[in-house]
Amino acid sequence: MWRIVSDIQTPALTSPEFQGAVWLDGATGPTVGARFAGRNAHEAIGKWQSTCTIITADPPREFAYAVDDPKNPGAVWRYRIDPSSQGVLLTQIAQIGPGPSGLTLAIERMPEKEARIIERRLGEHHTNMTANLQQIKKLAEGQE
């Protein structure tokens, strides 16, 4: 499970937004402080690239990275792997902020639509994370 969730390409297998990533600064894998550039695309935002920094690499239990500034991230993406009676329980967590993100920019442009913008973005994250977790399960069970 650790190998799958710490592979920075895994989310690109199912995400309509995350298009893949490349390691930076000679990094070749998930160690604390390693950085990668993630390519993204969204119909409402366009295309962009974010620099991410690994902030937790604790095999086989936890993997996390911060988007943009690790001290004031636009987002933190985290996976927790816990033993369970059926094997493992995998939890994926998306934390938006506290730093500025694409969500911040959208709200600044249309403050009167803040609630709708947040609701839509949370819905997109839920859909994408569900698809990602289903793909990880298939990979872990050797179905893909």
XYZ file of N, CA and C in Angstrom:
432
model
N 0.824 -1.196 0.000
C 0.000 0.000 0.000
C 0.870 1.262 0.000
N 1.930 1.255 0.824
C 2.813 2.419 0.908
C 3.376 2.776 -0.464
N 3.827 1.781 -1.195
C 4.425 2.018 -2.517
C 3.430 2.715 -3.440
N 2.188 2.309 -3.383
C 1.159 2.871 -4.271
C 0.825 4.312 -3.886
N 0.584 4.580 -2.614
C 0.170 5.934 -2.215
C 1.321 6.932 -2.271
N 2.551 6.463 -2.134
C 3.682 7.385 -2.185
C 4.215 7.576 -3.606
N 3.592 6.923 -4.581
C 3.939 7.117 -5.989
C 3.211 8.376 -6.467
N 3.948 9.421 -6.778
C 3.325 10.697 -7.121
C 2.514 10.642 -8.415
N 2.616 9.559 -9.167
C 1.830 9.414 -10.397
C 0.466 8.769 -10.148
N 0.280 8.081 -9.036
C -0.955 7.322 -8.807
C -2.224 8.153 -8.981
N -2.344 9.356 -8.410
C -3.593 10.101 -8.584
C -3.904 10.439 -10.046
N -2.891 10.545 -10.885
C -3.114 10.874 -12.294
C -3.836 9.755 -13.042
N -3.860 8.561 -12.472
C -4.539 7.448 -13.125
C -6.047 7.657 -13.209
N -6.614 8.455 -12.299
C -8.063 8.644 -12.275
C -8.505 10.104 -12.271
N -7.623 11.023 -11.961
C -8.026 12.417 -11.787
C -8.177 13.140 -13.121
N -9.308 13.818 -13.322
C -9.421 14.662 -14.504
C -8.612 15.955 -14.357
N -8.169 16.257 -13.133
C -7.451 17.500 -12.871
C -5.941 17.303 -12.782
N -5.495 16.350 -11.993
C -4.063 16.115 -11.809
C -3.534 15.339 -13.015
N -2.573 15.925 -13.724
C -2.086 15.356 -14.977
C -0.753 14.618 -14.847
N -0.189 14.571 -13.653
C 1.082 13.880 -13.449
C 2.102 14.795 -12.812
N 3.269 14.229 -12.510
C 4.288 14.989 -11.788
C 5.683 14.507 -12.142
N 6.655 15.349 -11.873
C 8.066 14.992 -12.039
C 8.821 15.431 -10.792
N 9.755 14.597 -10.371
C 10.594 14.935 -9.228
C 11.510 16.090 -9.590
N 11.843 16.927 -8.623
C 12.720 18.077 -8.811
C 14.007 17.910 -8.011
N 14.993 18.700 -8.363
C 16.242 18.806 -7.592
C 16.957 17.464 -7.442
N 16.799 16.553 -8.395
C 17.467 15.259 -8.320
C 16.778 14.242 -7.433
N 15.636 14.592 -6.854
C 14.895 13.639 -6.014
C 14.401 12.489 -6.898
N 14.323 11.313 -6.302
C 13.848 10.141 -7.046
C 12.746 9.397 -6.308
N 12.382 9.879 -5.141
C 11.352 9.197 -4.386
C 10.897 9.994 -3.186
N 9.938 9.434 -2.466
C 9.270 10.152 -1.384
C 10.058 10.180 -0.075
N 10.841 11.231 0.099
C 11.523 11.465 1.368
C 11.160 12.876 1.830
N 11.152 13.096 3.122
C 10.806 14.416 3.649
C 11.744 15.457 3.045
N 11.150 16.515 2.533
C 11.902 17.594 1.907
C 12.024 17.469 0.400
N 11.805 16.277 -0.148
C 11.864 16.104 -1.607
C 10.738 16.912 -2.237
N 11.021 17.431 -3.433
C 10.029 18.262 -4.106
C 9.680 17.670 -5.475
N 8.448 17.948 -5.888
C 8.035 17.568 -7.237
C 7.142 18.649 -7.818
N 7.085 18.691 -9.142
C 6.205 19.622 -9.842
C 5.008 18.837 -10.340
N 3.830 19.265 -9.945
C 2.591 18.630 -10.380
C 1.922 19.456 -11.460
N 1.498 18.783 -12.542
C 0.787 19.452 -13.628
C -0.714 19.238 -13.440
N -1.472 20.318 -13.604
C -2.911 20.269 -13.378
C -3.652 20.987 -14.493
N -4.923 20.614 -14.648
C -5.801 21.298 -15.600
C -7.227 21.236 -15.075
N -7.953 22.325 -15.245
C -9.350 22.398 -14.811
C -10.077 23.305 -15.785
N -11.268 22.897 -16.205
C -12.004 23.668 -17.216
C -12.266 25.114 -16.799
N -12.447 25.371 -15.514
C -12.746 26.728 -15.055
C -11.501 27.554 -14.754
N -10.360 26.889 -14.604
C -9.145 27.577 -14.176
C -8.093 27.602 -15.279
N -8.049 26.553 -16.075
C -7.014 26.407 -17.087
C -5.953 25.432 -16.624
N -4.741 25.580 -17.163
C -3.627 24.699 -16.813
C -2.666 25.437 -15.899
N -2.062 24.688 -14.962
C -1.069 25.270 -14.079
C -0.168 24.173 -13.527
N 0.910 24.617 -12.940
C 1.860 23.705 -12.303
C 2.086 24.170 -10.880
N 2.182 23.229 -9.966
C 2.449 23.529 -8.564
C 3.696 22.794 -8.116
N 4.476 23.434 -7.268
C 5.611 22.762 -6.655
C 5.157 22.240 -5.302
N 5.364 20.945 -5.097
C 4.939 20.281 -3.869
C 6.158 19.776 -3.114
N 6.057 19.752 -1.796
C 7.137 19.291 -0.932
C 6.614 18.182 -0.039
N 7.358 17.076 0.018
C 6.985 15.964 0.896
C 7.200 16.431 2.331
N 6.139 16.369 3.136
C 6.245 16.801 4.531
C 6.163 15.622 5.502
N 5.659 14.480 5.046
C 5.626 13.270 5.862
C 5.917 12.077 4.961
N 6.906 11.296 5.343
C 7.218 10.043 4.651
C 7.543 9.044 5.746
N 6.527 8.351 6.212
C 6.641 7.434 7.348
C 6.108 6.054 6.935
N 6.916 5.327 6.122
C 6.426 4.020 5.684
C 6.319 3.060 6.865
N 5.340 2.247 6.932
C 4.239 2.099 5.980
C 2.977 2.836 6.419
N 3.093 3.859 7.258
C 1.904 4.447 7.888
C 1.350 5.724 7.253
N 2.224 6.629 6.797
C 1.703 7.932 6.382
C 2.589 8.573 5.319
N 1.921 9.252 4.390
C 2.584 9.998 3.326
C 1.806 11.286 3.117
N 2.514 12.432 3.064
C 1.829 13.707 2.867
C 2.744 14.686 2.147
N 2.096 15.573 1.390
C 2.847 16.635 0.740
C 2.062 17.942 0.784
N 2.825 19.036 0.810
C 2.258 20.381 0.831
C 2.383 20.987 -0.558
N 1.362 21.722 -0.954
C 1.352 22.398 -2.248
C 1.847 23.827 -2.049
N 2.809 24.196 -2.882
C 3.445 25.512 -2.853
C 4.285 25.660 -1.588
N 4.059 26.642 -0.775
C 4.904 26.920 0.390
C 4.612 25.914 1.511
N 5.558 25.061 1.869
C 5.273 24.066 2.913
C 4.971 24.680 4.285
N 5.395 25.925 4.518
C 5.106 26.586 5.796
C 3.740 27.271 5.792
N 3.195 27.522 4.620
C 1.884 28.160 4.477
C 1.233 27.596 3.203
N 0.929 26.300 3.211
C 0.520 25.626 1.977
C -0.855 26.044 1.466
N -0.974 26.002 0.142
C -2.286 26.183 -0.472
C -3.158 24.970 -0.226
N -2.516 23.818 -0.051
C -3.217 22.574 0.271
C -2.206 21.585 0.834
N -2.710 20.643 1.590
C -1.921 19.497 2.045
C -2.718 18.252 1.682
N -2.044 17.330 1.007
C -2.643 16.044 0.647
C -1.965 14.974 1.481
N -2.771 14.125 2.131
C -2.233 13.153 3.088
C -2.920 11.799 2.913
N -2.127 10.740 3.067
C -2.636 9.369 3.123
C -2.219 8.772 4.456
N -3.163 8.120 5.118
C -2.870 7.368 6.346
C -3.229 5.911 6.098
N -2.332 5.039 6.497
C -2.519 3.600 6.329
C -2.541 2.975 7.716
N -3.693 2.408 8.079
C -3.854 1.805 9.402
C -4.227 0.339 9.262
N -3.646 -0.512 10.095
C -4.039 -1.925 10.063
C -5.514 -2.079 10.417
N -6.159 -3.057 9.805
C -7.539 -3.373 10.154
C -7.718 -4.883 10.076
N -8.840 -5.354 10.548
C -9.101 -6.795 10.525
C -9.208 -7.327 9.095
N -9.438 -6.437 8.112
C -9.557 -6.857 6.723
C -8.306 -6.534 5.911
N -7.229 -6.149 6.556
C -5.991 -5.794 5.868
C -5.517 -4.434 6.314
N -5.906 -3.391 5.563
C -5.564 -2.024 5.942
C -6.753 -1.110 5.688
N -6.769 -0.016 6.422
C -7.729 1.054 6.197
C -6.930 2.227 5.661
N -7.235 2.633 4.447
C -6.551 3.761 3.828
C -7.450 4.981 3.896
N -6.901 6.080 4.414
C -7.625 7.337 4.498
C -6.864 8.378 3.694
N -7.562 9.061 2.796
C -6.973 10.172 2.059
C -7.602 11.458 2.581
N -6.758 12.441 2.886
C -7.223 13.699 3.466
C -6.729 14.848 2.595
N -7.624 15.760 2.255
C -7.256 16.989 1.553
C -7.544 18.161 2.479
N -6.531 18.932 2.757
C -6.680 20.146 3.572
C -6.409 21.336 2.663
N -7.383 22.198 2.511
C -7.201 23.391 1.695
C -6.746 24.517 2.616
N -5.648 25.175 2.234
C -5.102 26.259 3.045
C -4.157 25.730 4.114
N -3.673 26.587 4.936
C -4.138 27.946 5.201
C -3.674 28.987 4.178
N -2.686 28.649 3.342
C -2.196 29.598 2.353
C -3.164 29.744 1.188
N -2.869 30.687 0.307
C -3.743 30.914 -0.841
C -3.699 29.742 -1.821
N -4.836 29.528 -2.484
C -4.956 28.450 -3.468
C -5.835 28.944 -4.611
N -6.092 28.070 -5.557
C -7.011 28.406 -6.631
C -8.388 28.755 -6.103
N -8.775 28.132 -5.018
C -10.063 28.432 -4.389
C -10.086 29.879 -3.891
N -8.986 30.317 -3.327
C -8.874 31.700 -2.852
C -9.088 32.674 -4.002
N -8.425 32.396 -5.125
C -8.533 33.289 -6.282
C -9.957 33.353 -6.817
N -10.629 32.191 -6.886
C -12.007 32.162 -7.386
C -12.931 32.965 -6.468
N -12.747 32.831 -5.178
C -13.598 33.556 -4.226
C -13.322 35.056 -4.295
N -12.058 35.425 -4.461
C -11.725 36.852 -4.569
C -12.363 37.467 -5.810
N -12.448 36.697 -6.904
C -13.060 37.195 -8.138
C -14.577 37.306 -8.026
N -15.190 36.384 -7.253
C -16.651 36.351 -7.151
C -17.081 36.122 -5.701
N -16.825 37.095 -4.821
C -17.121 36.890 -3.398
C -18.590 36.594 -3.117
N -19.468 37.072 -3.965
C -20.890 36.818 -3.768
C -21.258 35.351 -4.003
N -20.365 34.595 -4.631
C -20.618 33.178 -4.925
C -19.771 32.249 -4.058
N -19.232 32.771 -2.974
C -18.304 31.996 -2.140
C -18.867 30.635 -1.738
N -20.080 30.591 -1.221
C -20.654 29.322 -0.760
C -20.761 28.318 -1.911
N -21.212 28.782 -3.069
C -21.332 27.886 -4.228
C -19.976 27.402 -4.710
N -19.000 28.297 -4.714
C -17.648 27.938 -5.159
C -17.079 26.856 -4.251
N -17.196 27.044 -2.949
C -16.667 26.066 -1.988
C -17.405 24.743 -2.116
N -18.717 24.789 -2.205
C -19.506 23.558 -2.334
C -19.111 22.781 -3.589
N -18.968 23.485 -4.695
C -18.590 22.810 -5.945
C -17.190 22.198 -5.838
N -16.253 22.962 -5.274
C -14.877 22.468 -5.182
C -14.794 21.256 -4.250
N -15.491 21.306 -3.143
C -15.502 20.153 -2.240
C -16.116 18.932 -2.933
N -17.153 19.148 -3.723
C -17.747 18.051 -4.485
C -16.768 17.451 -5.475
N -16.008 18.307 -6.160
C -14.987 17.814 -7.101
C -13.929 16.999 -6.366
N -13.468 17.514 -5.235
C -12.464 16.771 -4.461
C -13.019 15.425 -4.005
N -14.244 15.399 -3.545
C -14.853 14.148 -3.090
C -14.905 13.138 -4.233
N -15.367 13.550 -5.392
C -15.449 12.656 -6.549
C -14.071 12.138 -6.947
N -13.092 13.033 -7.034
C -11.741 12.648 -7.448
C -11.066 11.748 -6.418
N -11.257 12.043 -5.136
C -10.645 11.231 -4.091
C -11.281 9.842 -4.046
N -12.578 9.761 -4.245
C -13.248 8.457 -4.266
C -12.704 7.611 -5.406
N -12.573 8.196 -6.591
C -12.030 7.459 -7.736
C -10.585 7.035 -7.470
N -9.803 7.912 -6.867
C -8.412 7.596 -6.543
C -8.329 6.423 -5.564
N -9.124 6.454 -4.510
C -9.096 5.372 -3.519
C -9.552 4.050 -4.132
N -10.529 4.090 -5.020
C -10.964 2.864 -5.694
C -9.844 2.307 -6.569
N -9.119 3.184 -7.264
C -7.992 2.747 -8.097
C -6.879 2.171 -7.229
N -6.577 2.806 -6.119
C -5.530 2.296 -5.217
C -5.911 0.906 -4.716
N -7.176 0.718 -4.367
C -7.642 -0.596 -3.908
C -7.407 -1.650 -4.990
N -7.759 -1.331 -6.249
C -7.539 -2.272 -7.345
C -6.059 -2.588 -7.507
N -5.225 -1.571 -7.446
C -3.777 -1.793 -7.581
C -3.255 -2.660 -6.436
N -3.700 -2.376 -5.221
C -3.237 -3.135 -4.061
C -3.685 -4.596 -4.122
N -4.842 -4.819 -4.695
C -5.362 -6.189 -4.803
C -4.898 -6.887 -6.076
N -4.046 -6.207 -6.853
C -3.505 -6.811 -8.064
C -4.495 -6.909 -9.200
N -5.534 -6.072 -9.184
C -6.539 -6.103 -10.234
C -6.181 -5.195 -11.401
N -5.141 -4.425 -11.289
C -4.738 -3.516 -12.370
C -3.274 -3.689 -12.644
